[in-house]
Amino acid sequence: MKILSLLSSLLPLAAAKYPTKPAQPSHNHTVWLCGDSTMAPGGGHNGTEGFGKYLQYSFDSSLIRVNNSAYAGRSARTFTREGRFQAVADKIVPGDWVVIEFGHNDDDGQGTVPANDTKSRVDCPGMGNETCIGSYNNQTEIVQTYVTYLRNASSIFLSLGARVIISPPTPTNPYLTANGSFAWAPTKYSYYSWYIVSSLGGPNAGIYYVDHSSYCAQALELLGADVADAGFPMDNTHTSPYLADVVAKAFVLGVKCGTSPLQDYVVNATSRIQGPELGSCLSIDDTLPI
Ligand SMILES: *[C@@H]1O[C@H](CO)[C@@H](O)[C@H](O)[C@H]1NC(C)=O
Ligand SMILES: *[C@@H]1O[C@H](CO)[C@@H](O)[C@H](O)[C@H]1NC(C)=O
Ligand SMILES: *[C@@H]1O[C@H](CO)[C@@H](O)[C@H](O)[C@H]1NC(C)=O
Ligand SMILES: *[C@@H]1O[C@H](CO)[C@@H](O)[C@H](O)[C@H]1NC(C)=O
Ligand SMILES: *[C@@H]1O[C@H](CO)[C@@H](O)[C@H](O)[C@H]1NC(C)=O
Ligand SMILES: *[C@@H]1O[C@H](CO)[C@@H](O)[C@H](O)[C@H]1NC(C)=O
Ligand SMILES: *[C@@H]1O[C@H](CO)[C@@H](O)[C@H](O)[C@H]1NC(C)=O
Ligand SMILES: *[C@@H]1O[C@H](CO)[C@@H](O)[C@H](O)[C@H]1NC(C)=O
Ligand SMILES: CC(=O)N[C@H]1CO[C@H](CO)[C@@H](O)[C@@H]1O
């Protein structure tokens, strides 16, 4: 009984901070996008495109604006160092959303650590408060982990009354195997993203995990090798406009299949999004805060 009354006295507070549905919205909300070239306007250039451009078409444009603040070449570390999270924080209005998706530039797959990194962008390995010595502009830089950078940015956005989605990165072309068949597995960033969301309190705290990696992989498997190969025209990472739109829709399916109230602003019914191109809702371990 005591616990119940404590809960009921807490719930209205939570509801006041994060209204689940804007019955009579008095102003527009913005979905701010923070990420790298796979999300950014103009993608990785040379005719590629980032998926952020296409997200707007799935939202009710009378209620939601999408601001694509993603920037090519960025990692969690450089997005922080260059003040790009801060620039978004400066514009946040309570009720806004921030989608954060990094991973392509956070390590180079060769084990390069900050001390060896000539691009000054890889994170310190680990998922806690580890730090590394790196350099930038010939100055020593104390480098944090991916988890520290994104947890720090998310905490700031949450404290400003925004809600946050952390999503792991888009897959690289999964057909570049010796035999050309589909092969894909989640990267460590899927786990890190989930862990950031979980450690900040998950949905009760206004932060959600959308497994964009798996939803993209599902779509790429369904589309087949020819469509996927054509969709990565420049390298194995950057998408054509067509594939970027698919990648955006895969994100929206992940939102619709999850629990975040961002789904209330999506114009498409889940049944219309699911199908031969994108697949269906994925079952996610229900101990994960989705
Ligand atoms: C992009 O296009 C420019 C100009 O055509 C070219 O120099 C550059 O190598 C291309 N980059 C990639 C990664 O293909
Ligand atoms: C996003 O917002 C920033 C800050 O208001 C603005 O400078 C930028 O042009 C916007 N970008 C897009 C793509 O809307
Ligand atoms: C936390 O975020 C703020 C704003 O982006 C930034 O100024 C600060 O350096 C960040 N700290 C860490 C440890 O990432
Ligand atoms: C990074 O640099 C250190 C020190 O020079 C070296 O011991 C290490 O092998 C290097 N690691 C890689 C992956 O190049
Ligand atoms: C780093 O994390 C460990 C384990 O959670 C904790 O014991 C330690 O106090 C932390 N160190 C700092 C400097 O925050
Ligand atoms: C860093 O130092 C080296 C050697 O002194 C110099 O050649 C280079 O121009 C410096 N780079 C920057 C960004 O200052
Ligand atoms: C193709 O190669 C991948 C690894 O590159 C392997 O996992 C898969 O079993 C192979 N498939 C066939 C049909 O040989
Ligand atoms: C939702 O519908 C709009 C308008 O038809 C379309 O542009 C968008 O791609 C759709 N989104 C998804 C996820 O199917
Ligand atoms: C509720 C509200 O203010 N909606 C506005 C959001 O922005 C669009 C486009 O500028 C307007 O048409 C809506 O009236």
Coordinates of C-alpha atoms in Angstrom, one line a residue, residues 7 43 46 68 87 132 158 173 223 247:
L7 CA 4.1 5.2 -7.0
G43 CA 25.7 11.8 -47.0
N46 CA 29.6 12.1 -54.5
N68 CA 19.4 17.3 -39.5
A87 CA 24.7 23.7 -30.5
C132 CA 43.0 7.7 -23.1
L158 CA 17.1 15.1 -20.8
N173 CA 27.1 -3.6 -47.2
L223 CA 16.1 -6.4 -50.7
V247 CA 17.3 3.2 -44.1

